[in-house]
Coordinates of C-alpha atoms in Angstrom, one line a residue:
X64 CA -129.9 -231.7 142.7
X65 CA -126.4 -230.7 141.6
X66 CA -125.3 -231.4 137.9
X67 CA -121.5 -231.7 137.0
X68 CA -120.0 -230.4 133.7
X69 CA -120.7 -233.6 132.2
X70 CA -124.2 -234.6 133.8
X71 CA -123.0 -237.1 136.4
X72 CA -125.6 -236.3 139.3
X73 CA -123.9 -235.1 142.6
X74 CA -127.2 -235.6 144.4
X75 CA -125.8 -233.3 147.3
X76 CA -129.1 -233.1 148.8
X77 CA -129.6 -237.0 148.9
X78 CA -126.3 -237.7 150.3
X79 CA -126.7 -235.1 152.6
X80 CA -130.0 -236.2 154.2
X81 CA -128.0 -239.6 154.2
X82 CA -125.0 -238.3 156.3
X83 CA -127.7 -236.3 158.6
X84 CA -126.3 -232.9 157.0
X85 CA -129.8 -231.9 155.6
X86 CA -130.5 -228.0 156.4
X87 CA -126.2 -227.5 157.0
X88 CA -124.3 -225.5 155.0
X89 CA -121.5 -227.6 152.6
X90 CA -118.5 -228.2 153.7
X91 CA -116.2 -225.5 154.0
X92 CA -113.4 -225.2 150.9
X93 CA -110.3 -227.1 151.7
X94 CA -107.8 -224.9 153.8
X95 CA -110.6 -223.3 155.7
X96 CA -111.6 -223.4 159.5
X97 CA -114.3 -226.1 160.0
X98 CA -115.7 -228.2 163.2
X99 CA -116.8 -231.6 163.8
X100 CA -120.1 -232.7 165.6
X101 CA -119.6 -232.3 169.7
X102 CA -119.5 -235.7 170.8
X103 CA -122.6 -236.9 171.8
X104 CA -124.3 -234.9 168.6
X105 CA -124.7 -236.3 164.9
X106 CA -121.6 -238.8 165.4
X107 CA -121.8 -241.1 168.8
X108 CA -118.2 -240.9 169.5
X109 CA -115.0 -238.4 169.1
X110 CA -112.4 -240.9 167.4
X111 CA -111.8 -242.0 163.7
X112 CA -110.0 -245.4 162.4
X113 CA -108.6 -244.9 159.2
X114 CA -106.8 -247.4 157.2
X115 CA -104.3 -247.2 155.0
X116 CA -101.4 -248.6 153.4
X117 CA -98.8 -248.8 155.4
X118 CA -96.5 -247.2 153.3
X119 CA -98.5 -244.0 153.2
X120 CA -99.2 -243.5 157.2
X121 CA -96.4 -241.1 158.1
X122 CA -97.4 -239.4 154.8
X123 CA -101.3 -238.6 156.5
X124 CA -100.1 -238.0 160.0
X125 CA -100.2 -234.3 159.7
X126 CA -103.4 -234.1 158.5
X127 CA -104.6 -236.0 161.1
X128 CA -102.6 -234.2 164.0
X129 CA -104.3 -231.1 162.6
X130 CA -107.9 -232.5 162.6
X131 CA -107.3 -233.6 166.2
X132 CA -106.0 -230.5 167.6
X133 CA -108.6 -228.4 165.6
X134 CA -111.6 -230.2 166.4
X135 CA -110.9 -232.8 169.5
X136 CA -111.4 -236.1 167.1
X137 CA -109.0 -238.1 167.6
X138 CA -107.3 -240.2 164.1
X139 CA -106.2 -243.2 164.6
X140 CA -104.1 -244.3 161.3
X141 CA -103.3 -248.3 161.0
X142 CA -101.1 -248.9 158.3
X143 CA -102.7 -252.0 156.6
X144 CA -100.9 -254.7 153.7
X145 CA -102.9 -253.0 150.9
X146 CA -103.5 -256.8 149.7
X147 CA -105.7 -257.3 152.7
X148 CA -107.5 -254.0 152.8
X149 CA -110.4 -254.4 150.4
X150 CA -111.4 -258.3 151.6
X151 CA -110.9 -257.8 155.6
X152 CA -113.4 -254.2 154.8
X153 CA -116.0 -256.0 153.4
X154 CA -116.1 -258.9 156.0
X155 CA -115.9 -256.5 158.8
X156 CA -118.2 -253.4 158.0
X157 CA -121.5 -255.5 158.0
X158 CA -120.7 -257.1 161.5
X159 CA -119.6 -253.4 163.1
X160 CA -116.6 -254.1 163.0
X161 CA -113.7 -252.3 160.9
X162 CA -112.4 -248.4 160.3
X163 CA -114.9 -245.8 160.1
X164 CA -112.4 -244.7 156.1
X165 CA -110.3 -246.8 154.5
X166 CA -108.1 -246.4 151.9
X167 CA -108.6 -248.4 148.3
X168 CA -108.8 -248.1 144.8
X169 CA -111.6 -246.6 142.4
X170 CA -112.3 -250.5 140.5
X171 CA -113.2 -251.5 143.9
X172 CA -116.1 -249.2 144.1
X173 CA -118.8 -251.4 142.3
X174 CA -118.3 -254.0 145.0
X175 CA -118.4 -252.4 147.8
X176 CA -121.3 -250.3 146.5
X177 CA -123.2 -253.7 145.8
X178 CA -122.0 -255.1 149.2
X179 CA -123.6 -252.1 150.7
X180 CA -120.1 -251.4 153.1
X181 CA -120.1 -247.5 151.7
X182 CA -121.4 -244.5 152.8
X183 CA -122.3 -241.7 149.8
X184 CA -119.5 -238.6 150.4
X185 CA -120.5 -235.3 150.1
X186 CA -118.0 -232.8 148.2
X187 CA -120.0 -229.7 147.9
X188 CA -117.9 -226.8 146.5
X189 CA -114.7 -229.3 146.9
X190 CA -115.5 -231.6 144.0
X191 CA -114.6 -228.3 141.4
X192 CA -110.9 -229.0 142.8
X193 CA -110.6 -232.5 141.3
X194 CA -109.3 -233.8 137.9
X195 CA -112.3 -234.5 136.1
X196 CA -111.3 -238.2 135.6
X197 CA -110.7 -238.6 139.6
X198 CA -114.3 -237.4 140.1
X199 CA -115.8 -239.4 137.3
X200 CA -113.7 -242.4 139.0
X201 CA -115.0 -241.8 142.6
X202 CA -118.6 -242.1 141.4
X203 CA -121.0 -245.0 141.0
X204 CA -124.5 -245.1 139.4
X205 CA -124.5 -241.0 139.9
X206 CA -123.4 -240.7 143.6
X207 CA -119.9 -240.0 144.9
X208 CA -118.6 -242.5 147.0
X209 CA -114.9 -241.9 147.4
X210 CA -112.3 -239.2 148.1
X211 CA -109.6 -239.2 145.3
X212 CA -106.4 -238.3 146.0
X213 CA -104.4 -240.0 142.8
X214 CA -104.3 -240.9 139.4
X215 CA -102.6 -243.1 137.1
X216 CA -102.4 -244.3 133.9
X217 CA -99.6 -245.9 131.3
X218 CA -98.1 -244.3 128.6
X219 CA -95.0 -244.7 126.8
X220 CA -91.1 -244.3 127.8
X221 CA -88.9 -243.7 125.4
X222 CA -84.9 -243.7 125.1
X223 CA -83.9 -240.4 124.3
X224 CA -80.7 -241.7 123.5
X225 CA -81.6 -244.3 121.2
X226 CA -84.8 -241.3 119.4
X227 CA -84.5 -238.5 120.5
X228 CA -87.7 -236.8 119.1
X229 CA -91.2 -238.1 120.0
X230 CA -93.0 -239.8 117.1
X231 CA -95.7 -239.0 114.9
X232 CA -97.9 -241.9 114.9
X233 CA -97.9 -245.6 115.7
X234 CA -96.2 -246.6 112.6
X235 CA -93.6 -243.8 112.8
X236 CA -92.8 -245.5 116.3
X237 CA -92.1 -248.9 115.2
X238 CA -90.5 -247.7 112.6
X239 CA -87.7 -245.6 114.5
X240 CA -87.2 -248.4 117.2
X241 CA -88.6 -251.6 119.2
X242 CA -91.5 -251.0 120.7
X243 CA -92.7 -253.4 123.5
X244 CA -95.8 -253.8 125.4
X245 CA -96.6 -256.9 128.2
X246 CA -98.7 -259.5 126.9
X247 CA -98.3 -263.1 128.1
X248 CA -100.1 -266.5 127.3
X249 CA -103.4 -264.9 128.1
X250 CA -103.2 -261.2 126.4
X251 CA -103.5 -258.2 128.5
X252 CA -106.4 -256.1 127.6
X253 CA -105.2 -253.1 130.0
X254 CA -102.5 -252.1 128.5
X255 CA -104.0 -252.3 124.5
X256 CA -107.1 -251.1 125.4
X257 CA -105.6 -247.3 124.0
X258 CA -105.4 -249.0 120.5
X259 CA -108.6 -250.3 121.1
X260 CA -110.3 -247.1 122.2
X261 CA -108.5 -245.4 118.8
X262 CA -111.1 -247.6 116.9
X263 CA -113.8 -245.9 118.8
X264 CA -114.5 -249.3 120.7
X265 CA -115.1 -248.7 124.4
X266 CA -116.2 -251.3 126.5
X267 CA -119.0 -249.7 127.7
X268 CA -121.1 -246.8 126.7
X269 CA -121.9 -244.1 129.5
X270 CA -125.2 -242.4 130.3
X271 CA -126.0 -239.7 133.1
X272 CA -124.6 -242.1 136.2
X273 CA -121.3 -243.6 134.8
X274 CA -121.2 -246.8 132.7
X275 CA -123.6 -248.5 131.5
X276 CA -123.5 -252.6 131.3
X277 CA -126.5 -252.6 129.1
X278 CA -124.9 -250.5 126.6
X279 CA -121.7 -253.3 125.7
X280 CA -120.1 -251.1 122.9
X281 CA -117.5 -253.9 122.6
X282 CA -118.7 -255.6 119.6
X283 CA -119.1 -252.9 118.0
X284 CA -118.0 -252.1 114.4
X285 CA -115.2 -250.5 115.9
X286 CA -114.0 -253.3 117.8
X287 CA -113.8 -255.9 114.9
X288 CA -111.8 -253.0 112.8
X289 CA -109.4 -253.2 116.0
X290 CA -109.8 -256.6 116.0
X291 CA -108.4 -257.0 112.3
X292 CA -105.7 -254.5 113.4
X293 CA -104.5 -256.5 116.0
X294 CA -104.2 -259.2 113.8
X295 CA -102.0 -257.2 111.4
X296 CA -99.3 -256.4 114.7
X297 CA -99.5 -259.9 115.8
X298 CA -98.1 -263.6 115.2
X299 CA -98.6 -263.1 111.2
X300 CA -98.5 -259.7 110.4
X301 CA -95.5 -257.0 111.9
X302 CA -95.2 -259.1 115.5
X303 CA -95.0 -256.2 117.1
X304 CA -97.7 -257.7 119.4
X305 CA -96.6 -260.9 121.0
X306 CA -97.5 -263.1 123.9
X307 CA -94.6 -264.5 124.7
X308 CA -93.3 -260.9 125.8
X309 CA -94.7 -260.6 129.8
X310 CA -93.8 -257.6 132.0
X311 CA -90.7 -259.1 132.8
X312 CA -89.1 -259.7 129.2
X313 CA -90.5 -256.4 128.5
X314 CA -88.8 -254.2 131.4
X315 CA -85.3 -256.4 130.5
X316 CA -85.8 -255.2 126.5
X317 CA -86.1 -251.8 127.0
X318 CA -84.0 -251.6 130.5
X319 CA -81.0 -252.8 128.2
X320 CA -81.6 -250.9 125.1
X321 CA -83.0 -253.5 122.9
X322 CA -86.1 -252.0 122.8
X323 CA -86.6 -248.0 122.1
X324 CA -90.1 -247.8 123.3
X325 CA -92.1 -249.2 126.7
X326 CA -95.6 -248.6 127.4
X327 CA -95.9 -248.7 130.9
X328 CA -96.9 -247.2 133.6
X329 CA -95.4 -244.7 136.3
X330 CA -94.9 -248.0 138.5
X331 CA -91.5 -248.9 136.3
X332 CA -90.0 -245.7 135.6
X333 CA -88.1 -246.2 138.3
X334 CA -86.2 -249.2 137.3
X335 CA -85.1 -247.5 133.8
X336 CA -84.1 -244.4 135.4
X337 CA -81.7 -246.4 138.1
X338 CA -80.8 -247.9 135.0
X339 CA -79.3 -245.1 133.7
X340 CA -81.7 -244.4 130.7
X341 CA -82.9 -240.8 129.8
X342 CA -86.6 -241.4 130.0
X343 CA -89.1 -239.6 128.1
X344 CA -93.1 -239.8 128.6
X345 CA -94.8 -239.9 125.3
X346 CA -98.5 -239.9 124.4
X347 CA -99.5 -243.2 123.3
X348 CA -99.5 -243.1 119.2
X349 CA -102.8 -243.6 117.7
X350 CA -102.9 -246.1 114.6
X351 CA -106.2 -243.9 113.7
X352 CA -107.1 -240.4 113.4
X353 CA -109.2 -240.7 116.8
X354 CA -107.1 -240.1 120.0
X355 CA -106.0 -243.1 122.0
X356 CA -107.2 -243.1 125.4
X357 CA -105.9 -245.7 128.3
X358 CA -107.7 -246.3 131.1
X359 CA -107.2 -244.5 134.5
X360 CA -106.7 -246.0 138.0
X361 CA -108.0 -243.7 140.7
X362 CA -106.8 -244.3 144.7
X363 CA -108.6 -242.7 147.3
X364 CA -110.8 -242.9 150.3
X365 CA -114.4 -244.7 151.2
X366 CA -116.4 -244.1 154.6
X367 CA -117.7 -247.4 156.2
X368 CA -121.8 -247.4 155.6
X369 CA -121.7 -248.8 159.6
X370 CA -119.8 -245.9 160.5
X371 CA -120.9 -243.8 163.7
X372 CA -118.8 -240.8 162.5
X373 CA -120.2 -240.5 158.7
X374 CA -119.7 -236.7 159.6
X375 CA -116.8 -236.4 160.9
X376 CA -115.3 -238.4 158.4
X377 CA -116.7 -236.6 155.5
X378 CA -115.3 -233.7 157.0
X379 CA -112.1 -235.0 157.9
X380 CA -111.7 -236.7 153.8
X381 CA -112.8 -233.3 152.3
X382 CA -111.3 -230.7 154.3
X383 CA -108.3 -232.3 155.5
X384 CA -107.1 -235.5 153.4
X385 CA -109.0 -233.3 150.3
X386 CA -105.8 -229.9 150.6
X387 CA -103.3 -229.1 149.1
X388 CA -101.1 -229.9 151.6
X389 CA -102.2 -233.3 152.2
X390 CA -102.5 -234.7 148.2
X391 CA -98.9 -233.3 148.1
X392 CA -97.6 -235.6 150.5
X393 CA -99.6 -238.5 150.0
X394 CA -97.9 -237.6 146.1
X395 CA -94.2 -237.6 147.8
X396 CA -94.9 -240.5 149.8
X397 CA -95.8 -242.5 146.4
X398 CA -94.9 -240.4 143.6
X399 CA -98.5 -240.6 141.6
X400 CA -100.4 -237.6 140.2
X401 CA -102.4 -236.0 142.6
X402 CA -106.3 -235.8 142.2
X403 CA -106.6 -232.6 143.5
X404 CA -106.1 -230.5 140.2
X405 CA -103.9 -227.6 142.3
X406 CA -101.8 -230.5 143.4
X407 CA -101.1 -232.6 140.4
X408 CA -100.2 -228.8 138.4
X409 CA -97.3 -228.3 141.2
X410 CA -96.7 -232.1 140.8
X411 CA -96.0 -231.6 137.2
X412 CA -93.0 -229.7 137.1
X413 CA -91.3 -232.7 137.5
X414 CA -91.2 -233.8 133.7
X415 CA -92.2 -237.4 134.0
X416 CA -94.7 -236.8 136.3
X417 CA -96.0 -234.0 133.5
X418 CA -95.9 -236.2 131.1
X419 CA -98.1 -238.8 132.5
X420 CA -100.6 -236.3 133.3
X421 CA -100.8 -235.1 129.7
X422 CA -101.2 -238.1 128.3
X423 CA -103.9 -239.0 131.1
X424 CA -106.0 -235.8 129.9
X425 CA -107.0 -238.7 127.4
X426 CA -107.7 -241.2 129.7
X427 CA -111.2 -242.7 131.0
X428 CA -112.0 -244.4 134.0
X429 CA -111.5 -248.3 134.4
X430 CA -115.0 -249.4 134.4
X431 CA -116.0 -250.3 137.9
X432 CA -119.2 -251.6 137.5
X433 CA -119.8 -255.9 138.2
X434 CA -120.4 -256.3 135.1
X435 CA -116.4 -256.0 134.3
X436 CA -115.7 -258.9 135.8
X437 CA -117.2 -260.8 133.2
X438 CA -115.4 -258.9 130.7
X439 CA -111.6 -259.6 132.1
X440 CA -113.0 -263.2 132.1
X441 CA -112.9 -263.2 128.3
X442 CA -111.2 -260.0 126.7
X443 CA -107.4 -261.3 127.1
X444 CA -107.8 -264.6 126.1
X445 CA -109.5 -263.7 123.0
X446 CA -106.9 -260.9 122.0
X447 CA -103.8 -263.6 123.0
X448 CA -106.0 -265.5 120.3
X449 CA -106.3 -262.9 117.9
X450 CA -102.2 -262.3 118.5
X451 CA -101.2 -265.9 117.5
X452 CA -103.1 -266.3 114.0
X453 CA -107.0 -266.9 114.6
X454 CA -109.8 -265.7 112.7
X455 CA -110.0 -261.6 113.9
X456 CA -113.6 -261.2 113.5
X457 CA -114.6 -264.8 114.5
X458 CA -112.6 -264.4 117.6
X459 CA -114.0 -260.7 117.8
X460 CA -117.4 -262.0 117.7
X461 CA -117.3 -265.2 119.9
X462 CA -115.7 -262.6 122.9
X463 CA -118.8 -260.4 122.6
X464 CA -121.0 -262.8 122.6
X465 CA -119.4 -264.6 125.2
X466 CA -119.2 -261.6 126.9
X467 CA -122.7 -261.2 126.8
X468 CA -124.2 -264.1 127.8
X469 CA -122.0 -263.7 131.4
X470 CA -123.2 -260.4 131.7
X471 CA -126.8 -261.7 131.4

């Protein structure tokens, strides 16, 4: 078996032996000559359905012109309403029905692993090209199961004509200007989950195959010292935390210059730039002397487990959808940061784009696993709680246990 840099099992000869690859050579680095099965051989027919959003089908058309005319498989690319990808998937695969790849996102990977509608990919000598997040992302209980080809994560904007330097720390940002962050009625974990992380209060721990829902690191000592934090920013304390500030009210703050700072994501740069605002991308400020990591979003590409082309489509994701070439368009078409490490570096000579990727060298993968579900349940709630006056610790300890007892 293959070992990455940090011990998350490739298992290329497993996946191999799955996609009838056993005794082959890997498959060839991106950019270089390769050949699907003859029809008739290790796939039983010469086509491929891929969906994907339908925003990003001209974006994939050359890539799969070129697949066609290299190796006689045809790509057929229907452009799906990404709202409707991952639910009409899982109903379809298990009946034979449905696209031999579809587009999605990496949190949807503990589902459709557990639903049994993926097929393990195999990366071979491509995987060294990825960010390490995206590959870390794309894999579930030590296999890889998806083909990244973005990343995202928030960070913050700031006015560069309201401060024009970055700041030094948490405090040194509230104190040069407003700083805003969506909340709402029922909290919003994602986007304080850096502050939590700062307090060295992951959700989950990790062990050799990704994260582990035994392991809930939440109640940790860590997360009650956050905990009390949060309480300090909220309702009684600075109020720089505040649930009655939703995405909305915090786009209009800092879209109109009442507020200096907006942690965000790349998703709403564009509506301060049209706004006219010189937009800087800041790291997000630790309130500790332990970096603050946000979580990471990974897109890419799963093979259908009732698939008859497993092969060519492995071929096609890694070779083809896995280049240069291809991550750079799919990055025009929607303007996130590449996977593919030699993408996202050309990617990031545009300074915004730059500065979301050096902020996401902190980041760590959204936890994909079920058991997350049962976190989201509970985790907002309890910090909109924590926000508006009640008992940090209490609160701290009632969403662990809480927690807990759903995860089972």
């Amino acid at each position: 078996m293959k070992v990455n840099s940090k011990g998350r099992l490739v298992a290329a000869f497993a996946i191999a032996t799955t996609l009838g690859l056993a005794g082959c050579s890997s498959p060839a680095p991106a950019g270089e000559d390769t050949t699907a099965p003859a029809k008739g051989g290790a796939d039983a027919t010469s086509a491929l359905t891929v969906w994907v959003d339908a925003e990003r089908v001209d974006a994939l058309q050359s890539a799969a012109d070129a697949y066609t005319e290299k190796t006689g498989v045809e790509v057929e690319l229907v452009g799906k309403d990404n709202a409707d990808i991952k639910d009409d998937f899982i109903q379809q695969v298990p009946t034979g029905e449905g696209p031999d790849i579809t587009m999605g996102a990496h949190d949807w990977l503990g589902e459709l692993a557990t639903n049994g509608v993926v097929a393990p990919l195999e990366l071979g000598d491509a995987a060294e090209g990825f960010l390490p997040v995206a590959l870390d992302a794309s894999t579930y209980e030590g296999t890889v199961y998806m083909l990244p080809y973005a990343v995202e994560n928030i960070a913050v904007l700031r006015n560069k004509a309201l401060v024009p330097d970055a700041p030094t720390s948490f405090d040194d940002m509230v104190a040069k200007g407003k700083f805003v962050v969506e909340q709402g009625a029922e909290g919003n974990p994602y986007h304080l989950y850096p502050f939590q992380t700062a307090f060295g209060a992951p959700v989950f721990g990790t062990n050799d195959k990704g994260y582990d829902p035994t392991d809930l690191q939440l109640g940790s000592a860590g997360g009650e010292e956050f905990a009390k934090w949060l309480s300090g920013q909220g309702k009684n304390g600075t109020g720089v935390f505040n649930t009655d500030i939703d995405g909305d009210i915090a786009k209009q703050s800092f879209i109109d210059g009442t507020a200096a700072f907006w942690l965000t994501g790349p998703w709403n740069v564009g509506a301060a730039v049209d706004a006219g605002i010189d937009v800087a991308i800041d790291p997000v400020p630790s309130p500790t002397d332990k970096p603050a990591s946000p979580f990471a979003g990974v897109k890419g590409f799963f093979v259908s487990a009732e698939s008859d082309n497993k092969v060519a489509a492995n071929d096609f994701l890694v070779n083809y959808l896995g280049s240069e070439d291809a991550q750079l368009a799919l990055f025009e078409a929607g303007n996130i940061l590449p996977a593919l490490s030699a993408a996202a570096e050309t990617a990031s000579a545009d300074p915004i784009i730059g500065g979301f990727a050096k902020v996401g060298e902190q980041a760590v993968p959204m936890p994909a696993i079920p058991a997350m579900g049962q976190v989201w349940q509970y985790w907002g709630i309890a910090q909109a709680e924590i926000i508006n006056g009640a008992d940090p610790v209490a609160t701290w300890q009632k969403l662990t246990s809480d927690v807990q007892a759903a995860i089972g």
